[in-house]
Short mmCIF file of C-alpha atoms and ligand atoms in Angstrom, two decimals:
data_model
loop_
_atom_site.label_atom_id
_atom_site.label_comp_id
_atom_site.label_asym_id
_atom_site.label_seq_id
_atom_site.Cartn_x
_atom_site.Cartn_y
_atom_site.Cartn_z
CA MET Y 3 8.96 -13.74 33.84
CA PRO Y 4 9.91 -11.39 30.96
CA ILE Y 5 6.97 -8.97 29.74
CA THR Y 6 5.71 -9.78 26.50
CA THR Y 7 3.23 -7.34 25.71
CA ILE Y 8 3.46 -5.32 23.07
CA ILE Y 9 1.81 -1.90 24.08
CA GLU Y 10 1.02 0.75 21.60
CA PRO Y 11 4.19 2.96 22.08
CA PHE Y 12 2.46 6.59 22.46
CA ARG Y 13 -0.23 8.32 24.71
CA ILE Y 14 -3.36 9.56 23.48
CA LYS Y 15 -3.40 12.92 22.82
CA SER Y 16 -6.60 13.60 20.46
CA VAL Y 17 -9.42 11.69 20.47
CA GLU Y 18 -12.21 11.26 17.80
CA PRO Y 19 -15.80 9.14 18.21
CA ILE Y 20 -16.56 6.74 16.05
CA ARG Y 21 -20.20 5.61 15.41
CA TRP Y 22 -22.45 2.97 15.97
CA THR Y 23 -24.84 1.81 13.54
CA THR Y 24 -27.54 -0.89 13.57
CA ARG Y 25 -28.17 -3.89 11.13
CA GLU Y 26 -31.06 -3.10 9.47
CA GLN Y 27 -29.32 0.64 9.02
CA ARG Y 28 -26.36 -0.66 7.32
CA GLU Y 29 -28.00 -2.99 5.10
CA ASN Y 30 -30.00 0.03 4.00
CA LEU Y 31 -26.69 1.71 3.52
CA LEU Y 32 -25.15 -0.87 1.78
CA LYS Y 33 -28.13 -1.13 -0.61
CA ALA Y 34 -27.86 3.29 -1.15
CA ALA Y 35 -24.44 2.50 -2.12
CA GLY Y 36 -24.48 -0.02 -4.96
CA TYR Y 37 -22.72 -3.07 -3.04
CA ASN Y 38 -20.04 -0.92 -2.99
CA LEU Y 39 -18.34 -0.37 0.27
CA PHE Y 40 -16.07 3.46 -1.03
CA LEU Y 41 -19.64 4.67 -2.07
CA LEU Y 42 -20.68 4.65 1.70
CA ALA Y 43 -20.05 8.22 4.02
CA ALA Y 44 -17.52 7.52 6.42
CA LYS Y 45 -19.68 8.32 9.14
CA ASP Y 46 -21.63 4.94 8.84
CA VAL Y 47 -18.43 3.37 9.38
CA LEU Y 48 -17.33 2.05 12.79
CA ILE Y 49 -13.62 0.90 12.13
CA ASP Y 50 -12.61 1.81 8.71
CA LEU Y 51 -10.03 -0.42 7.94
CA LEU Y 52 -10.48 0.42 3.49
CA THR Y 53 -6.69 1.66 3.59
CA ASP Y 54 -3.71 2.10 5.58
CA SER Y 55 -3.08 5.27 2.89
CA GLY Y 56 -3.62 9.04 4.47
CA THR Y 57 -5.56 7.78 7.01
CA GLY Y 58 -2.79 7.62 10.02
CA ALA Y 59 -2.49 9.80 13.30
CA MET Y 60 0.17 12.64 13.61
CA SER Y 61 2.69 13.01 15.90
CA THR Y 62 2.87 15.58 18.30
CA GLU Y 63 6.46 16.77 15.92
CA GLN Y 64 4.83 16.33 12.66
CA TRP Y 65 1.99 18.91 14.17
CA ALA Y 66 4.14 21.11 15.29
CA GLY Y 67 5.78 21.10 11.79
CA VAL Y 68 2.77 21.74 9.95
CA MET Y 69 2.52 25.04 12.07
CA ARG Y 70 5.97 25.29 11.29
CA GLY Y 71 5.14 25.16 7.60
CA ASP Y 72 6.39 28.30 5.51
CA GLU Y 73 3.71 28.81 2.61
CA SER Y 74 6.45 30.84 0.46
CA TYR Y 75 5.92 29.96 -3.21
CA ALA Y 76 9.14 29.21 -4.36
CA GLY Y 77 12.23 28.04 -2.36
CA SER Y 78 10.16 26.78 1.14
CA PRO Y 79 12.43 26.45 3.70
CA SER Y 80 10.07 23.31 4.70
CA PHE Y 81 11.06 22.06 1.03
CA THR Y 82 14.85 22.38 2.60
CA ARG Y 83 13.42 19.96 5.33
CA PHE Y 84 11.48 18.06 3.48
CA ARG Y 85 14.13 17.04 0.81
CA ASP Y 86 16.91 17.02 3.37
CA SER Y 87 15.24 14.05 5.21
CA VAL Y 88 14.19 12.49 1.94
CA GLN Y 89 17.61 12.45 0.76
CA GLU Y 90 19.34 11.22 4.12
CA ILE Y 91 16.88 8.08 3.99
CA PHE Y 92 16.78 7.86 0.22
CA GLY Y 93 19.80 9.10 -1.35
CA TYR Y 94 18.81 10.37 -4.67
CA ARG Y 95 19.94 13.13 -6.39
CA HIS Y 96 16.96 14.69 -7.23
CA VAL Y 97 13.73 14.94 -5.19
CA ILE Y 98 10.12 16.64 -7.04
CA PRO Y 99 7.21 17.11 -4.89
CA THR Y 100 4.18 15.61 -5.20
CA HIS Y 101 0.69 16.28 -4.09
CA GLN Y 102 0.01 12.19 -3.66
CA GLY Y 103 2.28 9.03 -5.23
CA ARG Y 104 -0.12 8.72 -8.08
CA ALA Y 105 1.05 11.76 -9.49
CA ALA Y 106 5.16 10.72 -9.42
CA GLU Y 107 4.07 7.77 -11.07
CA ARG Y 108 1.97 9.81 -14.27
CA ILE Y 109 5.23 11.97 -14.10
CA LEU Y 110 7.25 9.35 -14.35
CA PHE Y 111 6.10 7.25 -16.84
CA SER Y 112 4.87 10.21 -19.18
CA VAL Y 113 8.24 10.54 -19.03
CA MET Y 114 10.09 7.28 -19.78
CA CYS Y 115 7.18 5.40 -21.71
CA LYS Y 116 5.77 5.12 -24.72
CA LYS Y 117 2.97 3.18 -26.59
CA GLY Y 118 4.63 -0.78 -26.86
CA ASP Y 119 6.93 -0.50 -24.04
CA VAL Y 120 6.40 -2.52 -21.46
CA VAL Y 121 7.56 -2.48 -17.19
CA PRO Y 122 8.01 -4.82 -15.52
CA ASN Y 123 6.91 -4.71 -11.21
CA ASN Y 124 6.81 -7.84 -8.96
CA THR Y 125 2.93 -6.49 -8.73
CA HIS Y 126 1.80 -3.74 -9.46
CA PHE Y 127 -0.89 -1.48 -7.51
CA ASP Y 128 -3.93 -0.80 -9.28
CA THR Y 129 -2.84 3.42 -9.97
CA THR Y 130 0.33 1.90 -11.18
CA ARG Y 131 -0.88 -0.11 -13.50
CA ALA Y 132 -3.88 2.15 -14.63
CA ASN Y 133 -0.34 4.91 -15.29
CA VAL Y 134 1.36 2.75 -17.56
CA GLU Y 135 -1.49 1.41 -19.13
CA PHE Y 136 -2.56 5.42 -19.80
CA VAL Y 137 0.67 6.13 -21.73
CA GLY Y 138 -0.18 3.24 -23.45
CA ALA Y 139 2.73 0.78 -22.52
CA GLU Y 140 2.19 -2.48 -20.30
CA ALA Y 141 2.49 -3.25 -17.02
CA MET Y 142 3.43 -6.90 -16.44
CA ASP Y 143 3.19 -8.34 -13.27
CA LEU Y 144 6.06 -11.18 -11.97
CA PRO Y 145 5.87 -11.81 -8.74
CA CYS Y 146 7.87 -14.96 -7.08
CA ALA Y 147 6.54 -18.37 -7.66
CA GLU Y 148 5.76 -18.17 -3.32
CA ALA Y 149 3.56 -15.76 -3.73
CA LYS Y 150 1.20 -17.54 -6.11
CA ASN Y 151 0.20 -19.61 -3.18
CA PRO Y 152 -1.70 -18.28 -0.38
CA ALA Y 153 -0.94 -20.74 2.51
CA ASP Y 154 3.18 -21.02 1.21
CA GLN Y 155 4.93 -19.10 4.87
CA HIS Y 156 8.31 -17.76 2.36
CA PRO Y 157 9.90 -14.93 4.14
CA PHE Y 158 9.64 -12.48 0.95
CA LYS Y 159 6.66 -13.41 -0.91
CA GLY Y 160 7.29 -10.03 -2.24
CA ASN Y 161 10.02 -10.69 -4.40
CA MET Y 162 10.86 -10.52 -8.47
CA ASP Y 163 10.88 -13.63 -9.94
CA VAL Y 164 14.39 -12.77 -11.50
CA ALA Y 165 14.80 -15.67 -13.97
CA ALA Y 166 11.02 -14.61 -15.36
CA LEU Y 167 12.56 -10.84 -15.53
CA GLU Y 168 15.17 -12.06 -17.31
CA GLN Y 169 13.69 -14.06 -19.46
CA THR Y 170 11.29 -10.72 -20.30
CA ILE Y 171 14.11 -8.87 -20.82
CA THR Y 172 15.47 -11.13 -23.95
CA ARG Y 173 12.12 -11.33 -24.86
CA VAL Y 174 10.95 -8.39 -25.58
CA GLY Y 175 14.11 -6.44 -26.34
CA ARG Y 176 15.57 -4.47 -23.73
CA GLU Y 177 14.93 -0.89 -25.83
CA ARG Y 178 11.43 -1.77 -25.10
CA ILE Y 179 12.00 -1.75 -21.34
CA PRO Y 180 12.31 1.84 -20.59
CA LEU Y 181 12.36 1.13 -16.66
CA VAL Y 182 11.68 -2.18 -13.92
CA MET Y 183 9.67 -1.19 -10.74
CA LEU Y 184 9.94 -3.25 -7.31
CA THR Y 185 7.27 -2.22 -4.86
CA VAL Y 186 8.37 -2.60 -1.15
CA THR Y 187 6.06 -3.82 0.15
CA ASN Y 188 4.23 -5.80 -2.46
CA ASN Y 189 0.48 -4.36 -1.95
CA SER Y 190 -1.59 -5.94 -4.41
CA GLY Y 191 0.54 -9.34 -3.26
CA GLY Y 192 -0.50 -9.23 -0.16
CA GLY Y 193 1.65 -7.02 1.75
CA GLN Y 194 4.45 -8.93 1.56
CA PRO Y 195 8.43 -8.30 1.97
CA VAL Y 196 11.01 -7.92 -0.60
CA SER Y 197 14.31 -8.92 0.22
CA MET Y 198 17.48 -7.33 0.01
CA ALA Y 199 19.31 -10.58 -1.60
CA ASN Y 200 16.37 -10.14 -4.40
CA ALA Y 201 16.46 -6.59 -4.76
CA ARG Y 202 20.24 -6.72 -5.61
CA ALA Y 203 19.95 -9.44 -7.81
CA VAL Y 204 17.03 -7.41 -9.86
CA SER Y 205 19.15 -4.48 -9.75
CA GLU Y 206 22.32 -6.37 -11.06
CA LEU Y 207 20.06 -7.84 -14.00
CA CYS Y 208 18.92 -4.08 -15.18
CA HIS Y 209 22.04 -2.52 -13.95
CA LYS Y 210 23.17 -5.22 -16.58
CA HIS Y 211 21.36 -4.36 -19.59
CA GLY Y 212 21.32 -0.81 -18.99
CA ILE Y 213 17.63 -0.50 -17.00
CA PRO Y 214 17.08 2.07 -14.57
CA LEU Y 215 15.58 0.04 -11.57
CA TYR Y 216 12.65 2.69 -9.52
CA PHE Y 217 11.19 1.64 -6.14
CA ASP Y 218 7.68 2.14 -5.41
CA ALA Y 219 8.54 2.82 -2.16
CA CYS Y 220 5.10 3.58 -0.16
CA ARG Y 221 5.95 0.98 2.30
CA PHE Y 222 9.55 0.45 2.90
CA ALA Y 223 10.27 1.43 6.46
CA GLU Y 224 7.93 -2.14 7.42
CA ASN Y 225 9.86 -3.10 4.35
CA ALA Y 226 12.52 -2.92 5.84
CA TYR Y 227 12.08 -3.84 9.53
CA PHE Y 228 10.51 -7.26 8.15
CA ILE Y 229 14.52 -7.80 6.72
CA LYS Y 230 15.87 -6.60 9.92
CA LEU Y 231 13.19 -10.05 11.36
CA ARG Y 232 13.78 -12.14 8.85
CA GLU Y 233 17.03 -11.77 6.53
CA PRO Y 234 20.63 -13.04 7.61
CA GLY Y 235 23.21 -10.58 8.70
CA TYR Y 236 20.57 -7.89 9.09
CA SER Y 237 19.46 -7.60 12.88
CA ASP Y 238 22.11 -5.74 14.17
CA LYS Y 239 21.25 -2.79 11.08
CA THR Y 240 18.44 -0.48 11.72
CA PRO Y 241 15.44 -0.40 9.28
CA LYS Y 242 17.41 2.98 8.34
CA GLN Y 243 20.19 1.89 7.19
CA ILE Y 244 18.60 -0.80 5.99
CA ALA Y 245 16.31 1.62 3.43
CA GLN Y 246 19.61 3.36 2.73
CA GLU Y 247 21.51 0.03 1.91
CA MET Y 248 18.25 -0.40 -0.54
CA PHE Y 249 17.61 2.53 -2.19
CA LYS Y 250 21.32 2.67 -3.25
CA LEU Y 251 20.78 -0.30 -5.47
CA GLY Y 252 17.84 1.50 -7.50
CA ASP Y 253 17.78 4.81 -9.58
CA GLY Y 254 14.87 6.76 -8.49
CA CYS Y 255 11.68 5.73 -7.33
CA THR Y 256 8.11 6.90 -6.56
CA MET Y 257 6.66 7.58 -2.92
CA SER Y 258 2.86 8.18 -1.66
CA ALA Y 259 3.73 9.45 2.03
CA LYS Y 260 -0.03 8.72 2.85
CA LYS Y 261 1.62 5.26 3.99
CA ASP Y 262 5.50 5.33 5.81
CA GLY Y 263 5.35 9.04 5.05
CA MET Y 264 3.17 9.33 7.89
CA ALA Y 265 0.65 12.00 6.25
CA ASN Y 266 -2.29 12.84 5.62
CA ILE Y 267 -1.35 13.94 2.11
CA GLY Y 268 2.23 13.87 -0.15
CA GLY Y 269 4.20 12.24 -2.32
CA PHE Y 270 7.93 12.37 -4.23
CA LEU Y 271 9.48 11.22 -6.96
CA CYS Y 272 13.11 10.89 -6.90
CA THR Y 273 15.75 10.17 -9.57
CA ASN Y 274 19.37 10.27 -10.23
CA ASP Y 275 19.01 10.95 -13.61
CA ASP Y 276 19.67 15.10 -14.66
CA ALA Y 277 17.89 14.86 -18.25
CA LEU Y 278 15.12 13.33 -16.74
CA ALA Y 279 14.54 15.53 -13.54
CA GLN Y 280 14.29 18.91 -15.87
CA GLN Y 281 11.68 17.13 -17.85
CA GLU Y 282 9.72 15.53 -14.99
CA LYS Y 283 9.92 18.85 -12.80
CA ASN Y 284 8.23 21.12 -16.47
CA LEU Y 285 5.26 18.50 -16.25
CA LEU Y 286 5.09 18.62 -12.55
CA ILE Y 287 4.67 22.53 -13.45
CA LEU Y 288 2.46 22.04 -15.95
CA THR Y 289 -0.23 20.43 -13.85
CA GLU Y 290 1.11 20.17 -9.83
CA GLY Y 291 3.03 23.32 -8.78
CA TYR Y 292 6.40 24.58 -8.53
CA PRO Y 293 9.06 22.42 -7.81
CA THR Y 294 9.46 23.25 -4.20
CA TYR Y 295 6.21 22.23 -3.62
CA GLY Y 296 4.71 20.19 -6.21
CA GLY Y 297 1.17 20.16 -4.90
CA LEU Y 298 1.58 20.15 -1.51
CA ALA Y 299 1.53 23.48 1.02
CA GLY Y 300 4.89 24.24 3.28
CA ARG Y 301 3.14 22.57 6.07
CA ASP Y 302 2.29 18.87 4.04
CA LEU Y 303 6.10 18.96 3.51
CA GLU Y 304 7.09 19.42 6.69
CA ALA Y 305 4.59 16.33 7.83
CA VAL Y 306 5.77 13.99 5.19
CA GLY Y 307 9.65 15.30 6.10
CA ILE Y 308 9.40 14.60 9.73
CA GLY Y 309 6.91 11.81 8.99
CA ILE Y 310 9.36 9.01 6.87
CA GLN Y 311 12.11 9.43 9.59
CA GLU Y 312 9.05 8.06 12.55
CA ALA Y 313 8.10 5.44 10.72
CA LEU Y 314 11.73 3.68 10.97
CA ASN Y 315 11.41 4.19 14.75
CA GLU Y 316 11.84 0.61 15.64
CA ASP Y 317 9.52 0.88 18.72
CA TYR Y 318 7.48 1.56 16.48
CA LEU Y 319 8.03 -0.25 13.78
CA ARG Y 320 7.81 -3.38 16.41
CA TYR Y 321 4.15 -2.67 17.61
CA ARG Y 322 3.20 -1.91 14.09
CA ILE Y 323 3.82 -4.92 12.48
CA ALA Y 324 3.34 -7.21 15.98
CA SER Y 325 -0.28 -6.20 15.82
CA THR Y 326 -1.39 -6.80 12.20
CA ALA Y 327 0.20 -10.17 12.62
CA TYR Y 328 -2.06 -10.50 15.81
CA LEU Y 329 -4.75 -10.07 13.89
CA GLY Y 330 -3.99 -12.29 10.61
CA ARG Y 331 -3.08 -14.99 13.52
CA LYS Y 332 -6.75 -15.08 15.81
CA ILE Y 333 -8.69 -15.30 12.44
CA SER Y 334 -6.37 -18.27 10.69
CA GLU Y 335 -5.96 -20.24 14.02
CA GLN Y 336 -9.78 -20.03 13.39
CA GLY Y 337 -9.19 -21.53 10.12
CA VAL Y 338 -9.93 -18.16 8.34
CA PRO Y 339 -7.82 -18.42 5.13
CA ILE Y 340 -5.82 -15.51 5.03
CA ILE Y 341 -2.36 -14.84 2.82
CA GLN Y 342 0.18 -16.17 5.52
CA PRO Y 343 2.76 -15.20 6.59
CA PRO Y 344 0.60 -11.91 7.87
CA GLY Y 345 1.67 -8.81 5.05
CA GLY Y 346 3.07 -5.45 7.64
CA HIS Y 347 -0.06 -2.78 6.67
CA ALA Y 348 -3.17 -5.66 6.12
CA ILE Y 349 -4.42 -9.09 6.89
CA TYR Y 350 -5.90 -9.96 2.79
CA ILE Y 351 -8.43 -12.84 3.39
CA ASP Y 352 -8.29 -14.99 0.59
CA ALA Y 353 -12.22 -14.89 -0.61
CA ARG Y 354 -12.25 -17.77 -2.78
CA ALA Y 355 -10.78 -19.73 0.14
CA PHE Y 356 -13.45 -18.30 2.46
CA LEU Y 357 -16.87 -18.39 -0.56
CA PRO Y 358 -15.89 -21.64 -2.22
CA HIS Y 359 -19.28 -21.53 -3.93
CA VAL Y 360 -19.30 -17.45 -5.44
CA PRO Y 361 -17.54 -18.34 -8.60
CA GLN Y 362 -15.53 -15.12 -9.69
CA SER Y 363 -17.45 -13.71 -11.71
CA GLN Y 364 -19.96 -12.87 -8.94
CA PHE Y 365 -17.47 -11.52 -6.71
CA PRO Y 366 -16.16 -13.80 -4.18
CA GLY Y 367 -13.62 -10.92 -2.22
CA VAL Y 368 -16.84 -8.28 -2.76
CA ALA Y 369 -19.11 -10.66 -1.08
CA LEU Y 370 -17.10 -11.02 2.00
CA ALA Y 371 -16.03 -7.58 2.16
CA ASN Y 372 -19.46 -6.29 2.03
CA GLU Y 373 -20.65 -9.11 5.07
CA LEU Y 374 -18.31 -7.80 7.40
CA TYR Y 375 -20.03 -4.57 7.25
CA LEU Y 376 -23.06 -5.61 8.21
CA GLU Y 377 -22.23 -7.41 10.68
CA GLY Y 378 -19.61 -5.38 12.72
CA GLY Y 379 -19.71 -1.39 10.83
CA ILE Y 380 -15.94 -2.75 9.17
CA ARG Y 381 -15.19 -1.27 6.29
CA SER Y 382 -12.41 -3.30 4.56
CA VAL Y 383 -11.72 -4.07 0.58
CA GLU Y 384 -11.58 -5.75 -1.98
CA ILE Y 385 -8.71 -6.64 -4.26
CA GLY Y 386 -9.29 -9.22 -6.53
CA THR Y 387 -12.46 -9.34 -9.73
CA LEU Y 388 -13.60 -6.12 -9.36
CA MET Y 389 -10.24 -4.32 -8.92
CA PHE Y 390 -8.31 -6.06 -11.70
CA ASP Y 391 -10.97 -7.82 -14.21
CA GLN Y 392 -10.03 -10.99 -15.65
CA ALA Y 393 -6.27 -10.20 -14.44
CA ALA Y 394 -6.95 -10.70 -10.74
CA ARG Y 395 -4.98 -13.70 -10.12
CA MET Y 396 -6.28 -14.12 -6.63
CA ASP Y 397 -9.71 -12.73 -4.69
CA LEU Y 398 -8.73 -10.66 -1.87
CA VAL Y 399 -10.30 -9.10 1.00
CA ARG Y 400 -7.39 -6.56 2.44
CA LEU Y 401 -7.82 -5.34 6.07
CA ALA Y 402 -5.69 -2.27 5.87
CA ILE Y 403 -4.53 -0.85 9.29
CA PRO Y 404 -4.34 2.78 9.14
CA ARG Y 405 -0.88 3.94 11.17
CA ARG Y 406 -1.29 4.67 14.91
CA VAL Y 407 -4.88 5.20 15.22
CA TYR Y 408 -6.14 1.89 16.56
CA THR Y 409 -5.55 0.26 19.40
CA GLN Y 410 -5.59 -3.57 20.34
CA SER Y 411 -9.37 -3.93 21.68
CA HIS Y 412 -10.50 -2.83 17.80
CA ILE Y 413 -8.22 -5.35 16.75
CA ASP Y 414 -10.19 -7.41 19.02
CA TYR Y 415 -13.57 -6.68 18.31
CA VAL Y 416 -12.06 -7.00 14.26
CA VAL Y 417 -11.00 -10.40 15.18
CA GLU Y 418 -14.78 -11.35 16.21
CA VAL Y 419 -16.46 -9.92 13.94
CA ILE Y 420 -14.82 -12.33 10.97
CA LEU Y 421 -14.86 -15.19 13.19
CA GLU Y 422 -18.23 -14.30 13.24
CA VAL Y 423 -18.97 -14.26 9.66
CA TRP Y 424 -16.57 -17.01 9.20
CA GLN Y 425 -19.53 -19.23 11.20
CA ARG Y 426 -22.35 -18.19 8.40
CA ARG Y 427 -19.94 -18.17 5.43
CA LYS Y 428 -22.31 -21.02 3.31
CA GLN Y 429 -24.98 -18.41 3.09
CA ILE Y 430 -23.05 -14.98 1.98
CA LYS Y 431 -24.14 -15.13 -1.74
CA GLY Y 432 -22.37 -13.07 -4.99
CA LEU Y 433 -22.90 -10.24 -6.22
CA ASN Y 434 -23.29 -8.46 -9.97
CA LEU Y 435 -21.88 -6.23 -11.66
CA ILE Y 436 -24.79 -3.15 -12.91
CA SER Y 437 -22.03 -0.11 -13.67
CA GLY Y 438 -18.72 0.21 -14.24
CA ALA Y 439 -15.57 2.76 -15.44
CA PRO Y 440 -13.17 1.58 -18.09
CA PHE Y 441 -10.88 1.88 -15.89
CA LEU Y 442 -10.55 1.82 -11.39
CA ARG Y 443 -13.58 0.55 -11.65
CA HIS Y 444 -13.40 -0.83 -8.29
CA PHE Y 445 -14.44 3.11 -6.97
CA SER Y 446 -17.83 3.96 -8.08
CA ALA Y 447 -19.28 0.38 -9.74
CA ARG Y 448 -22.68 -0.17 -8.55
CA LEU Y 449 -23.35 -4.31 -7.84
CA ALA Y 450 -26.39 -6.14 -6.59
CA PRO Y 451 -27.07 -9.22 -4.91
CA ALA Y 452 -27.12 -12.43 -7.48
CA ASP Y 453 -30.45 -14.54 -7.17
N1 F0G D 530 2.11 2.29 -5.01
C1 F0G D 530 1.37 1.39 -3.37
C2 F0G D 530 2.06 0.11 -3.98
C3 F0G D 530 0.00 1.90 -3.54
O1 F0G D 530 -0.22 0.88 -2.12
C4 F0G D 530 -0.13 2.89 -3.66
C5 F0G D 530 -1.53 3.58 -2.98
C6 F0G D 530 0.12 3.90 -4.56
C7 F0G D 530 1.79 3.23 -5.06
C8 F0G D 530 -0.46 5.44 -5.02
O2 F0G D 530 -0.20 6.09 -3.97
O3 F0G D 530 -2.89 6.96 -3.18
O4 F0G D 530 -0.75 8.18 -2.77
O5 F0G D 530 -1.59 8.04 -5.20
N2 F0G D 530 -2.47 2.75 -2.36
C9 F0G D 530 -3.33 2.96 -1.48
C10 F0G D 530 -3.99 1.61 -1.20
C11 F0G D 530 -4.82 3.31 -1.77
O6 F0G D 530 -4.81 1.84 0.02
O7 F0G D 530 -3.05 0.72 -0.80
P1 F0G D 530 -1.60 7.69 -4.13
#
């Protein structure tokens, strides 16, 4: 018989203990945290699926790079290695390091957008939306029709609705659209990939109208692997070749290296436009740092330069995508409603379908996330009404899997906890909002159980 078990393609050199709490302790901790899992202390969490951002385990090679890091203020060889690695994959002329993705976003939108502009995206992530809105522009989500149905098995639900983009350009006018963005994979839409065909169609349309196309490239390696698995004509290409082909369709990108950069901090902004790059570097110096380090230590640049290459390793991607799909399959087989098919970095539970008796105004996603913590010490995140307010199309609970951190038995435990909560779903109650900031309110909001 052929061997089919997919194992973690690494062995463990250093371990970190994780800590159990009792249910009574968790009840008290949750109350003290205002029923907002962001406000919990990480030591009180057993399995932390809050995010896959900055939470991955670095490789031996990355740690070796950390030791090699050169901390020269200007012209560090660590920057040269970082830039060469980024350029090999992404191909853009200017590579501007930033401390994380949102710093790249802030600089990009400050330079390119003004009040009254419109930025179409397949789906903005929360920081991207906030940064667009902060400069007075409108962040417009144009996901494909299939993305709106969580049960739809379409292989590329991250795609942009190209017809809607064309209508938008006609309606608002090319001069009010300084750029179009494609988020790969589409995080807020369920971690779903964008196909090469869709990226090409968006690119052609943008360029016909003289509009630059930028990628939000956080999970570019996972997206490339999905293309390899699912899009005709790509099965013989390497993930790196696929990524290179995709980035050629654009004019630049923002990147959070905390995801497919396999690093704990870092990001970058790329562009082919010399004049824009100069303005971006000027802003960078104001708040991030000199253009050869951009708010990062030389050692961080090394970790990112090595990490983006490791993220494209096929053994790694096979395990990564299989592990996430396994979690999705195990719970959906028992009836738990999830966004289908499973995404790359996370499983998204459809909380409105899981808790149909909890109205949207009482945050079904938050209610479900809190129950998973109470049941098994698992921390997840709501992507729904608390995060996006009335703009939320869905109420989701995201179980994001940190890279190279948890094993198969951790995932089996997560499956058991979810199924236990599924059994008693009818008793779960919603929550009322007590306080929240005007934007990115999910980070600090406080809630209380509804009567
Ligand atoms: N774009 C996408 C698609 C993201 O998922 C994130 C971060 C960012 C931009 C911003 O990058 O955190 O480095 O500033 N997503 C994290 C998450 C926070 O949990 O999904 P950042």
